[in-house]
Coordinates of C-alpha atoms and ligand atoms in Angstrom, one line a residue:
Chain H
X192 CA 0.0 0.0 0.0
X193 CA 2.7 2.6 1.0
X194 CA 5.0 1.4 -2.2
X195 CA 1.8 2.0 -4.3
X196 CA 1.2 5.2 -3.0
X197 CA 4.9 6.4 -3.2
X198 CA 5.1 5.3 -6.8
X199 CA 1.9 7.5 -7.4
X200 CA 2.7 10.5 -6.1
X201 CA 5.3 10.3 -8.5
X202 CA 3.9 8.6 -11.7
X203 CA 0.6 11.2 -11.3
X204 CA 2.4 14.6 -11.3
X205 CA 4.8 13.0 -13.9
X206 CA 2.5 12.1 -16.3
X207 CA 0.7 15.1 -16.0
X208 CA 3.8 16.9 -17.4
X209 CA 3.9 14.7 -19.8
X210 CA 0.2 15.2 -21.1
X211 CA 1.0 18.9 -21.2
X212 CA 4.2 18.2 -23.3
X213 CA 2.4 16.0 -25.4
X214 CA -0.5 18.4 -25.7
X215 CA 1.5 21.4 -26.6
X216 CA 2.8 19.3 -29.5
X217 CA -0.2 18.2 -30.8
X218 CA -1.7 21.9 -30.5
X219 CA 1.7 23.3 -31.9
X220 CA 1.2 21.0 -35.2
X221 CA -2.5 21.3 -35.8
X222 CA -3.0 25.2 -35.2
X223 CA 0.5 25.0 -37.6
X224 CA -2.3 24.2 -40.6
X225 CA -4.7 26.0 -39.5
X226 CA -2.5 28.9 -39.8
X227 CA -1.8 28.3 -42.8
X228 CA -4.9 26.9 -44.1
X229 CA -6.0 31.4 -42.5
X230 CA -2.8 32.6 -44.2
X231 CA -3.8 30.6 -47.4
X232 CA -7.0 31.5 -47.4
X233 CA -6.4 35.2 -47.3
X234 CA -5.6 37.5 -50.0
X235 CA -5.9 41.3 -50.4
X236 CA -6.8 43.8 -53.5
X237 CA -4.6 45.9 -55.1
X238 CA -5.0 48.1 -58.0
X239 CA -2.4 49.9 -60.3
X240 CA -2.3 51.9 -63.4
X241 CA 0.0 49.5 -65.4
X242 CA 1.0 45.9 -65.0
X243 CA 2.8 45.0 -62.2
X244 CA 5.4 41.4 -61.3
X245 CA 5.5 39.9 -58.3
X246 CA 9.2 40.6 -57.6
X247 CA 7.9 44.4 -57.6
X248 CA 5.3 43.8 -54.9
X249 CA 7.8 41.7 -53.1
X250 CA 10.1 44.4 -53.2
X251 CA 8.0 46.7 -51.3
X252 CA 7.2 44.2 -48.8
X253 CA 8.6 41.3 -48.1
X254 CA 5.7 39.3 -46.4
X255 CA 3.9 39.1 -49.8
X256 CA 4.4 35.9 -51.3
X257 CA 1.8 35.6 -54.6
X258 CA 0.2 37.8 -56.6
X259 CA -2.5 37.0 -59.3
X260 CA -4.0 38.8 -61.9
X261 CA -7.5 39.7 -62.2
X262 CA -8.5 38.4 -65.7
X263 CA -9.5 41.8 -67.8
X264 CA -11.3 40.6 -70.2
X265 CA -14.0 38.9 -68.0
X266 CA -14.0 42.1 -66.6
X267 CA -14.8 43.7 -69.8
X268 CA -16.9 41.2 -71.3
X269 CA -19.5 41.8 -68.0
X270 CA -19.8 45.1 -67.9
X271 CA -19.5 46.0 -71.9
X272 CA -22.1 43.5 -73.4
X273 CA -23.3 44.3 -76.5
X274 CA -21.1 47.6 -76.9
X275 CA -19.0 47.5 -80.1
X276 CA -15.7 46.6 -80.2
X277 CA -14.4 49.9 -80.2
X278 CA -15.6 51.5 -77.1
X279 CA -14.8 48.1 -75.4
X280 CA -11.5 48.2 -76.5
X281 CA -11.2 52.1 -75.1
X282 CA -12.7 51.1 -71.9
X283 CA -10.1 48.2 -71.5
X284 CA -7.5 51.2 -72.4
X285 CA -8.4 52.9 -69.5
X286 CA -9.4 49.8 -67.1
X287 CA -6.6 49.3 -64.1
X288 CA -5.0 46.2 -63.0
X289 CA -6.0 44.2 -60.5
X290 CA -4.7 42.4 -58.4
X291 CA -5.3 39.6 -55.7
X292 CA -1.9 39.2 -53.4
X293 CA -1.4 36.3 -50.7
X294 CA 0.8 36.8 -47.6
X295 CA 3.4 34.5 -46.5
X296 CA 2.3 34.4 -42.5
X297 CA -0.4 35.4 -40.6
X298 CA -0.3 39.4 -40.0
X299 CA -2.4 41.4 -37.6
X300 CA -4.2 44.7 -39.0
X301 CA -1.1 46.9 -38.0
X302 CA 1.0 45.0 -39.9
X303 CA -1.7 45.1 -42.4
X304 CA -1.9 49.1 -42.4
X305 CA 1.9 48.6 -42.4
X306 CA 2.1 46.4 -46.1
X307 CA -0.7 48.9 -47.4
X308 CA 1.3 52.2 -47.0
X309 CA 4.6 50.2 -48.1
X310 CA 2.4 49.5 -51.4
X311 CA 0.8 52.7 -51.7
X312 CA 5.0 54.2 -51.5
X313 CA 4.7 53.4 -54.9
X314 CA 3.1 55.8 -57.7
X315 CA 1.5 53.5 -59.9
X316 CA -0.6 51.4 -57.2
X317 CA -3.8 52.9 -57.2
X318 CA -5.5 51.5 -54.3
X319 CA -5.6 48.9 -51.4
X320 CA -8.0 47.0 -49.9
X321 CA -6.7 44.7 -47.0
X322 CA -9.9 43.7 -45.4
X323 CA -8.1 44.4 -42.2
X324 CA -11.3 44.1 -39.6
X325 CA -12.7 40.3 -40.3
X326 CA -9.2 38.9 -41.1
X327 CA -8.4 41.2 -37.9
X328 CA -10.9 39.4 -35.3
X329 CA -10.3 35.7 -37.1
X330 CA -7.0 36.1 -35.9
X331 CA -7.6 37.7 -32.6
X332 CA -9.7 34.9 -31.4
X333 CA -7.4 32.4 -32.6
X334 CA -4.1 34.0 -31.3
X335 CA -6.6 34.3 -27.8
X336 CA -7.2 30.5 -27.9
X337 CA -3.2 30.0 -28.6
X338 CA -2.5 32.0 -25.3
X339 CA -4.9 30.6 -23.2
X340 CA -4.0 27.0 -23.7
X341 CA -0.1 27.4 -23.5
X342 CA -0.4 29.0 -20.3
X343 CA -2.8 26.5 -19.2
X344 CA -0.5 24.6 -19.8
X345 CA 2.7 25.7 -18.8
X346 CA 1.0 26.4 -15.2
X347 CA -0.3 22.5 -15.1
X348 CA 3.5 21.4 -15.7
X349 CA 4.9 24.3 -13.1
X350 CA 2.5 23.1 -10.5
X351 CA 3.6 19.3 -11.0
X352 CA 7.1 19.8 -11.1
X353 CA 6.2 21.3 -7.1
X354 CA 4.6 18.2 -6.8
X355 CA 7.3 16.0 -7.9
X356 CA 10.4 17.6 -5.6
X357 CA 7.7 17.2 -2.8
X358 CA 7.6 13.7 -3.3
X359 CA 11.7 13.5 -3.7
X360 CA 12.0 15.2 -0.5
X361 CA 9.7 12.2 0.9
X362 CA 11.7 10.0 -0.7
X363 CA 14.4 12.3 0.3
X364 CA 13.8 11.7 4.1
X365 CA 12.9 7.7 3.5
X366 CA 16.3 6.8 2.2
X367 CA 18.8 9.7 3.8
X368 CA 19.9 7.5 6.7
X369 CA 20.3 4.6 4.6
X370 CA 22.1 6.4 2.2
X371 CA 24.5 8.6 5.1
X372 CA 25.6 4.6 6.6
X373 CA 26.1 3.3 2.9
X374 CA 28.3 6.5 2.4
X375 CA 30.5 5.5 5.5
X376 CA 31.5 2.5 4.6
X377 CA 32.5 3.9 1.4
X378 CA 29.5 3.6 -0.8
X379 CA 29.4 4.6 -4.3
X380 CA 27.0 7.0 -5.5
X381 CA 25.6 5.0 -7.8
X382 CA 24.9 2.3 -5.1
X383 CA 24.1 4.4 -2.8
X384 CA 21.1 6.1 -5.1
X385 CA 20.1 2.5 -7.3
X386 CA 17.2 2.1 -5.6
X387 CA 16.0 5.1 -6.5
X388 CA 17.0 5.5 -9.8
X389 CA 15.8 1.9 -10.3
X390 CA 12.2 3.4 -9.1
X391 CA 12.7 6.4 -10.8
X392 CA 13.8 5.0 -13.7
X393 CA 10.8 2.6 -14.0
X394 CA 8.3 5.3 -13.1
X395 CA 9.4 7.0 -15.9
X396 CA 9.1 4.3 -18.7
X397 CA 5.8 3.6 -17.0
X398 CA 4.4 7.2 -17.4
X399 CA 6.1 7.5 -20.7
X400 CA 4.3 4.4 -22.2
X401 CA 1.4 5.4 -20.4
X402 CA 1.1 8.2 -22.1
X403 CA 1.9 7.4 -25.8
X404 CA -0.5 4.4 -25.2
X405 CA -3.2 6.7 -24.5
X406 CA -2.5 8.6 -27.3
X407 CA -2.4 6.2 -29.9
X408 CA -5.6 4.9 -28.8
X409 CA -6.8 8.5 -28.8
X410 CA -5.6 8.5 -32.7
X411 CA -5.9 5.4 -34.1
X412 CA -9.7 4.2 -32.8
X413 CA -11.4 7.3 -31.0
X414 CA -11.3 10.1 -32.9
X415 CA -12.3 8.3 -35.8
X416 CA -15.5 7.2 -33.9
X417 CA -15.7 10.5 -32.4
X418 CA -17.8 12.3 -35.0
X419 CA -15.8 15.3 -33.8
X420 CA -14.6 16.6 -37.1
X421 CA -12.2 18.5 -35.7
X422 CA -10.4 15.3 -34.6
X423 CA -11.0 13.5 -37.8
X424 CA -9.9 16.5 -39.6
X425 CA -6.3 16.6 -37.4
X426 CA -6.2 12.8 -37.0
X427 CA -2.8 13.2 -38.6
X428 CA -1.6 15.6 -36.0
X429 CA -2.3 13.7 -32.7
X430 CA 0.6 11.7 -32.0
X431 CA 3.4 11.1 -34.0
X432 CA 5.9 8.5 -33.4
X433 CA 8.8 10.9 -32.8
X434 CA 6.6 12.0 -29.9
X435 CA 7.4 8.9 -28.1
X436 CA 11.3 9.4 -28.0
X437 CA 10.5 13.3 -27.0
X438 CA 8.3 11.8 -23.6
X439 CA 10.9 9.2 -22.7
X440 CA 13.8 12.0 -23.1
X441 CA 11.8 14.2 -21.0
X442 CA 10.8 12.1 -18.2
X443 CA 14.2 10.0 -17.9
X444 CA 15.9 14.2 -17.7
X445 CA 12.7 14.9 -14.8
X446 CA 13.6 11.6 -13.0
X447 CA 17.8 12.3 -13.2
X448 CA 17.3 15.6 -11.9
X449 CA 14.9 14.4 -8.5
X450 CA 17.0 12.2 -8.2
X451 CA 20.1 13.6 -7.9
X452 CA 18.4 16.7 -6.1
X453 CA 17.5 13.7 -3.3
X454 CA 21.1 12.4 -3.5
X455 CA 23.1 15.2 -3.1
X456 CA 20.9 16.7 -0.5
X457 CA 21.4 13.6 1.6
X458 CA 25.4 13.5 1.6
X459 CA 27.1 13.2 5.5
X460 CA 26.3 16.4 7.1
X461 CA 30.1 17.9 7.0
X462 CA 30.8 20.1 10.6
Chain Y
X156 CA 56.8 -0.7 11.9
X157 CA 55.3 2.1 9.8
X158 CA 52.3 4.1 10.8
X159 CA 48.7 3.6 10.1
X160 CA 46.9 6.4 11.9
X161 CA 49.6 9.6 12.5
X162 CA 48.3 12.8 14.4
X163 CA 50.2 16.1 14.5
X164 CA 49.0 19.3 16.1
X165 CA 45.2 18.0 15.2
X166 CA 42.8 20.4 16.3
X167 CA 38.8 19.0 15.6
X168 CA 36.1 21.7 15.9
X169 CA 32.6 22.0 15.1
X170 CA 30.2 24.8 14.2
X171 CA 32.8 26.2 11.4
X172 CA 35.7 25.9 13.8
X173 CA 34.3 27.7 16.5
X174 CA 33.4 25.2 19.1
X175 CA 36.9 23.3 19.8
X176 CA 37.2 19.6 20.8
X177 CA 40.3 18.5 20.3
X178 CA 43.4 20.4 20.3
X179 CA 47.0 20.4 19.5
X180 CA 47.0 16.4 19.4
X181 CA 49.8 14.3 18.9
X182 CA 49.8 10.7 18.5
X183 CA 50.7 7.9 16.5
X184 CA 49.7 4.4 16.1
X185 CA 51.5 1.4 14.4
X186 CA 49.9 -1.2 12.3
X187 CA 48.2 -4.3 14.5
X188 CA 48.4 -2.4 17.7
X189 CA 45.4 -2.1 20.0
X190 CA 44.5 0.7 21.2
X191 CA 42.1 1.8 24.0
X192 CA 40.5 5.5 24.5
X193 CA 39.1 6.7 27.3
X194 CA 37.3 10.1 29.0
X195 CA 34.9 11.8 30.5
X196 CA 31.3 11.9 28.7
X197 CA 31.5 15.1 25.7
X198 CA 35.4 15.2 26.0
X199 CA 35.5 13.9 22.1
X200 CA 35.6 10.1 21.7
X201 CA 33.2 9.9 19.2
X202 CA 34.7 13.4 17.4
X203 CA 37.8 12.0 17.1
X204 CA 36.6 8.4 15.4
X205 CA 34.8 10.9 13.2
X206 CA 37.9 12.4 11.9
X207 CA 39.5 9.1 11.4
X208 CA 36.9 7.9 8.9
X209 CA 36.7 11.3 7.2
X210 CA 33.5 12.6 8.3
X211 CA 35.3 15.4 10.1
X212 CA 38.2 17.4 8.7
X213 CA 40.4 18.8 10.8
X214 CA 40.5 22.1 11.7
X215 CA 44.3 22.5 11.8
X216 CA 47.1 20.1 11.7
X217 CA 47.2 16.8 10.2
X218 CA 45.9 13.4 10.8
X219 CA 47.3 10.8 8.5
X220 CA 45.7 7.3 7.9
X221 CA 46.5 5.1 5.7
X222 CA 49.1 7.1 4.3
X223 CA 46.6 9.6 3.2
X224 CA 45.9 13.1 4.1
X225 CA 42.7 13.6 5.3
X226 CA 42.4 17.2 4.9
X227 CA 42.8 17.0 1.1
X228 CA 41.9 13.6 0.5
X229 CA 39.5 13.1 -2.7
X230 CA 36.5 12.1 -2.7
X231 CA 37.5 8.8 -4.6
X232 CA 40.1 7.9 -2.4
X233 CA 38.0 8.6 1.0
X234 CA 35.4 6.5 -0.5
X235 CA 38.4 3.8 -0.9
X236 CA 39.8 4.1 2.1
X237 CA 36.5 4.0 4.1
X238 CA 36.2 0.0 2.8
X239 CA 39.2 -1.2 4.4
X240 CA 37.6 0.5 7.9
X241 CA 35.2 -1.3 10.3
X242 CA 33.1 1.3 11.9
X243 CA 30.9 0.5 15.1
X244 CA 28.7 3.8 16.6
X245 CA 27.5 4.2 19.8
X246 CA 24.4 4.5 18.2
X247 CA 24.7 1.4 15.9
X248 CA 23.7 2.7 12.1
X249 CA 21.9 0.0 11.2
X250 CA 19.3 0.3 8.1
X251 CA 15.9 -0.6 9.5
X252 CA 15.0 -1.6 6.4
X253 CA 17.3 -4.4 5.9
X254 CA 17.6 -7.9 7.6
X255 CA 20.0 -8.3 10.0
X256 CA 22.3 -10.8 7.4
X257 CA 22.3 -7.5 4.7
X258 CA 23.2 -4.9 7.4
X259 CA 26.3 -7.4 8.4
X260 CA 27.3 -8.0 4.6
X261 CA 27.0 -4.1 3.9
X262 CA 30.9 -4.4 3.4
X263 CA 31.2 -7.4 1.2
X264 CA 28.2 -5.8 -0.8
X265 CA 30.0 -2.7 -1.5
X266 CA 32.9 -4.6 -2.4
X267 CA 31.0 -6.0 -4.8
X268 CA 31.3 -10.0 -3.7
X269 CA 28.6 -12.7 -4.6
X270 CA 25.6 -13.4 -3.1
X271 CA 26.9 -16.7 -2.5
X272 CA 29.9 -15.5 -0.4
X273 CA 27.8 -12.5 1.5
X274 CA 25.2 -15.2 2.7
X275 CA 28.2 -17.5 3.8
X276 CA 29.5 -14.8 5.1
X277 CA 26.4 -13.5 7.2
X278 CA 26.4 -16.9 8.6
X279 CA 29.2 -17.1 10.0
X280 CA 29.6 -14.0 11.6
X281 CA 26.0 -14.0 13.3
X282 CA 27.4 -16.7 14.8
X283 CA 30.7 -15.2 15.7
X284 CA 28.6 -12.4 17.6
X285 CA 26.0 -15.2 19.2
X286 CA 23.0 -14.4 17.2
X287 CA 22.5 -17.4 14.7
X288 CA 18.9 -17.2 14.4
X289 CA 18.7 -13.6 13.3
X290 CA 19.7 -13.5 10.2
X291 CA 15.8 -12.5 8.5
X292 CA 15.0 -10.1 11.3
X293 CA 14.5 -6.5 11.2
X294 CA 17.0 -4.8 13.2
X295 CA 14.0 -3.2 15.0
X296 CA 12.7 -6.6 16.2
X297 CA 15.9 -6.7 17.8
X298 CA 17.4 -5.4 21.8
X299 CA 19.5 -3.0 21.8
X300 CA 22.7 -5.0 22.9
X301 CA 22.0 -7.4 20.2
X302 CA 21.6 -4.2 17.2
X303 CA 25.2 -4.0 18.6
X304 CA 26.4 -7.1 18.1
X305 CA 24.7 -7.0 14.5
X306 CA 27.1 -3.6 14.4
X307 CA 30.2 -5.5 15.4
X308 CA 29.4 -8.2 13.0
X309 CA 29.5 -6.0 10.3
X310 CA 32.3 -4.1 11.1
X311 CA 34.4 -7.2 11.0
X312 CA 32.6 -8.7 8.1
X313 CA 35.6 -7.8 5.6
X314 CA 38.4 -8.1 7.5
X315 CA 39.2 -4.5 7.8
X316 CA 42.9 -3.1 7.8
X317 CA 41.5 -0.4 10.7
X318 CA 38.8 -1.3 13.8
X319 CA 36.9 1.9 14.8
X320 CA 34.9 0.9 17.6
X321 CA 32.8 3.5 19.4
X322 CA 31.4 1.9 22.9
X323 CA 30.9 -1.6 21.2
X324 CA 30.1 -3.0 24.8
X325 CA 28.1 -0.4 25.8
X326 CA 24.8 -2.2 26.2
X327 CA 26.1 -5.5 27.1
X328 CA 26.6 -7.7 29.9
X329 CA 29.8 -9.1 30.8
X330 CA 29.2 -12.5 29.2
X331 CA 28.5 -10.9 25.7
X332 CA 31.1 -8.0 26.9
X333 CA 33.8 -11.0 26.8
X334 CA 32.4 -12.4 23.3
X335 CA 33.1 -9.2 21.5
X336 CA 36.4 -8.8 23.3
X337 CA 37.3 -11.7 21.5
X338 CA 36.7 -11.0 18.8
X339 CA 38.7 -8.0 18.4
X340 CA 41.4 -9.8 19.9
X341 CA 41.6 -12.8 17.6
X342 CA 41.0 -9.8 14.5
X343 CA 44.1 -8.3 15.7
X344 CA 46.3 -11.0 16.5
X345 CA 45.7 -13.4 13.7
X346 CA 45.2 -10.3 10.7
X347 CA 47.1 -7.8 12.5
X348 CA 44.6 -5.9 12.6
X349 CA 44.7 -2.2 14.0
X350 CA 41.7 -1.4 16.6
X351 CA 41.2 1.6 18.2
X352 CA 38.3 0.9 20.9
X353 CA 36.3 4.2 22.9
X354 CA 35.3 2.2 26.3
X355 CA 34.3 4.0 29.7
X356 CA 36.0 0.3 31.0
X357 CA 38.9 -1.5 30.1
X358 CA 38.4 -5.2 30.1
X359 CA 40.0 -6.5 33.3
X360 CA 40.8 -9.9 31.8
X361 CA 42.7 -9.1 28.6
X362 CA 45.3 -10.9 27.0
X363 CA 46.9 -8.8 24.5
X364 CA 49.3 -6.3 25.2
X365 CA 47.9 -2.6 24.5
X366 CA 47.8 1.6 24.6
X367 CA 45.8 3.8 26.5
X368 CA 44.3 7.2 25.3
X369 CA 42.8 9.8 27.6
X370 CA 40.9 13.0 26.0
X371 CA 40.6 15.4 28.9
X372 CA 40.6 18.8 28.5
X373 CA 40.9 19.3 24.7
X374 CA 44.1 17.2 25.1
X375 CA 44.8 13.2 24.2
X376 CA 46.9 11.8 26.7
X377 CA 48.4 8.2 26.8
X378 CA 48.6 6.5 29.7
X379 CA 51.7 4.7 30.8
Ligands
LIG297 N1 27.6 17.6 15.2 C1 28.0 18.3 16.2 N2 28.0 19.7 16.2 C2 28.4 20.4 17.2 N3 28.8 19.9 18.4 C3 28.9 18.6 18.5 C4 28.5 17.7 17.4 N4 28.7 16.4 17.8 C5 29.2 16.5 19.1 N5 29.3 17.8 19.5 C6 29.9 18.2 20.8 O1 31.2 17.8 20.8 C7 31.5 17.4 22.1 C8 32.2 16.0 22.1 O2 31.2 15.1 21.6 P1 31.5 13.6 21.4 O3 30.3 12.9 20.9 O4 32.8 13.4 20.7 O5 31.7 13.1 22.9 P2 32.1 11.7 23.5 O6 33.4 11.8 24.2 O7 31.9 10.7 22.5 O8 31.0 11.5 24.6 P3 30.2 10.2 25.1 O9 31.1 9.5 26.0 O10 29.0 10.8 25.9 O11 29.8 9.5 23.9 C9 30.3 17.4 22.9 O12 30.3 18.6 23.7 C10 29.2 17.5 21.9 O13 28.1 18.3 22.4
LIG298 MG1 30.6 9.2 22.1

């Protein structure tokens, strides 16, 4: 009973840090295409007096990454039906270009204003249209969401770390004597601490498979029955097998550092 | 015969060298001899057995054991030298949490040995210090003259060079007094080994010839 509840209070806050690795991961990659799916998705309207290249655009800002002509014809065939060639062709004379231009990363309106005066530096651009309010609050919320989340949790992993050196100093105060007598006759330090690192170590594989168990199972059967299509949608994103190495890594560096905290705390009290 | 333990000028002090115990020391002691210290309650028995295993470093002076200075010694070598030593406290040491046969092999386990040879081993020294059917107890479950014998048993479990013995009949009656006596006679006579014994009583039957330390005063006296 007591070795079940000393291995828990140390597999619990453990894992919990490893849930909030493993959920910043998964967040980091799927709001990763949403972002771009936004940035993709997003284009603004400039119009100039003569043709313009890309390189040109690019040259007065450097977050612009495409630009595409607005056909002029289709323009002119819709709004001059039936008129004679001439006059058509007079109107296309004096008909601007237009054009749609995509960003490379998701901006917020400043830097929106920013890219418009940049453009507007330059004689021959007519006018700007960014759209700046919806693309504006689209990216507010999301950027919201993105905040709230990663200090969530960051604040769950601070508060188990706490939890975890609370448990070594139990475990601390459990195996100090022991440890001070094995000292005196000349101990080792890696004899003197293999208990613990052999719980430590096994607590750590334990969460770590825990975890990554969970996860696949998460992945591979539940999301699909989910009928969330958020999670269908992402399915790709949830757990990866890299992610696996990334838990073990992290939990074997947690369980190193408690325990030599509780080994070097412990050394022969020197007058 | 050359030295194993060698004092000059030691001075021991705790609370960062402000509370003096020991001062201005000089003393030396030859391999296989036996050695007896005596003095008052707080005069600095136990302080000075802590400086010979390296637990306390001398304040000024030297101490020398095992041809190795212990107020530079490295960690390494301290941890070495500390394996040839068999300690016994006043208070015993013993890990709770261990049967009595693992707290007296603690030596042979550091020193890496089978589990064939520490069980032999544990055997035979249980029954050295009279307490043959202890082996799977819990030092708890034990009195507190037999957690010394457990004490002494491990101390001598790996032959050690040096004997630090701190009260090691303390709790005992005479008959059991006389068993450990023996013991640390026959360790020294037949492996020349050196002991260095804190008593408040000097066995009256004893049949090797040995010193006599006082610690009075700050001061360590022998006794001729
Ligand atoms: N860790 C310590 N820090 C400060 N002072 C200490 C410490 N250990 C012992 N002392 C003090 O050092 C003095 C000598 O203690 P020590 O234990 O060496 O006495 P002793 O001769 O072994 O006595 P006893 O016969 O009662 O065992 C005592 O006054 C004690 O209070
Ligand atoms: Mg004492």
């Amino acid at each position: 009973m007591k070795f079940i509840k000393n291995h828990l209070m140390f597999i619990l806050p453990l894992m919990a840090i490893l849930l909030g690795i493993e959920f910043y991961l998964i967040f980091e990659r799927s709001t990763d295409t949403y972002e771009t799916k936004l940035t993709q998705g997003y284009t603004m309207l400039v119009v100039s007096k003569s043709p313009v290249q890309l390189d040109t655009f690019q040259n007065l800002n450097t977050h612009i990454s495409s630009s595409s002509e607005v056909n002029r014809d289709e323009i002119i065939s819709n709004i001059a039906k039936g008129m004679s060639q001439d006059s058509s062709n007079s109107i296309l004379a004096k008909l601007p270009y237009f054009y749609n231009l995509g960003l490379n990363l998701y901006l917020n309106s400043d830097e929106l204003e920013q890219i418009k005066s940049d453009l507007k530096a330059d004689s021959n651009i007519k006018r700007v249209e960014t759209f700046g309010t919806s693309h504006a609050s689209k990216y507010k919320l999301f950027a919201f969401i993105k905040f709230t989340l990663e200090t969530f949790i960051i604040f769950m992993m601070v508060v188990s770390f706490i939890l975890i050196v609370k448990q070594m100093e139990i475990w601390k105060y459990q195996h100090k004597e022991r440890m001070q007598i094995m000292e005196i006759f000349g101990a080792p330090l890696m004899l003197r601490a293999g208990v613990l690192f052999r719980i430590a170590f096994l607590d750590a594989i334990f969460s770590t498979l825990f975890i990554s168990i969970l996860f696949m199972y998460i992945k591979f059967s539940w999301a699909m029955d989910s009928g969330i299509d958020l999670m269908i949608e992402h399915q790709e994103a949830l757990f990866h097998a890299s992610d696996i190495l990334i838990l073990l890594c992290a939990s074997l560096l947690l369980v190193v550092i408690a325990v030599y905290f509780v080994v070097f705390s412990s050394k022969g009290v020197k007058e | 015969m050359s030295n194993v333990i060698q004092a000059t000028n030691l001075t021991l002090a705790y609370d960062n060298g402000t509370k003096e115990i020991i001062k201005d020391a000089n003393f030396a002691i030859k391999k296989g001899e036996f050695v007896f210290i005596t003095g008052p309650s707080g005069s600095g028995k136990s302080t000075l057995l802590k400086a010979l295993y390296g637990q306390l470093k001398p304040r000024e002076g030297n101490l020398i054991v095992g041809g190795h200075n212990l107020s530079n010694i490295r960690r390494k070598k301290l941890q070495e030298l500390r394996t040839h030593m068999g300690m016994i406290f006043q208070d015993y040491k013993l890990v709770n949490e261990w049967t009595v046969a693992k707290n007296v092999v603690l030596p042979l386990m550091i020193a890496g040995y089978s589990n064939e040879v520490q069980d032999t081993q544990a055997r035979r020294l249980l029954k050295h210090v009279k307490l043959p059917e202890y082996a799977d107890k819990y030092p708890l479950e034990l009195s507190g003259g037999e957690q010394q014998r457990v004490g002494v048993a491990r101390a001598l479990s790996k032959n050690p060079v040096v004997i630090l013995a701190d009260e090691p009949t303390g709790n005992l009656d005479d008959y059991s007094s006389n068993v450990i006596w023996d013991l640390m006679e026959n360790a020294c006579q037949q492996l020349d080994t050196t002991v260095l014994v804190v008593t408040h009583k000097i066995p009256t039957i004893f049949s090797l010839p040995y010193r006599h330390f006082i610690i009075e005063n700050r001061g360590v006296y022998e006794v001729h």
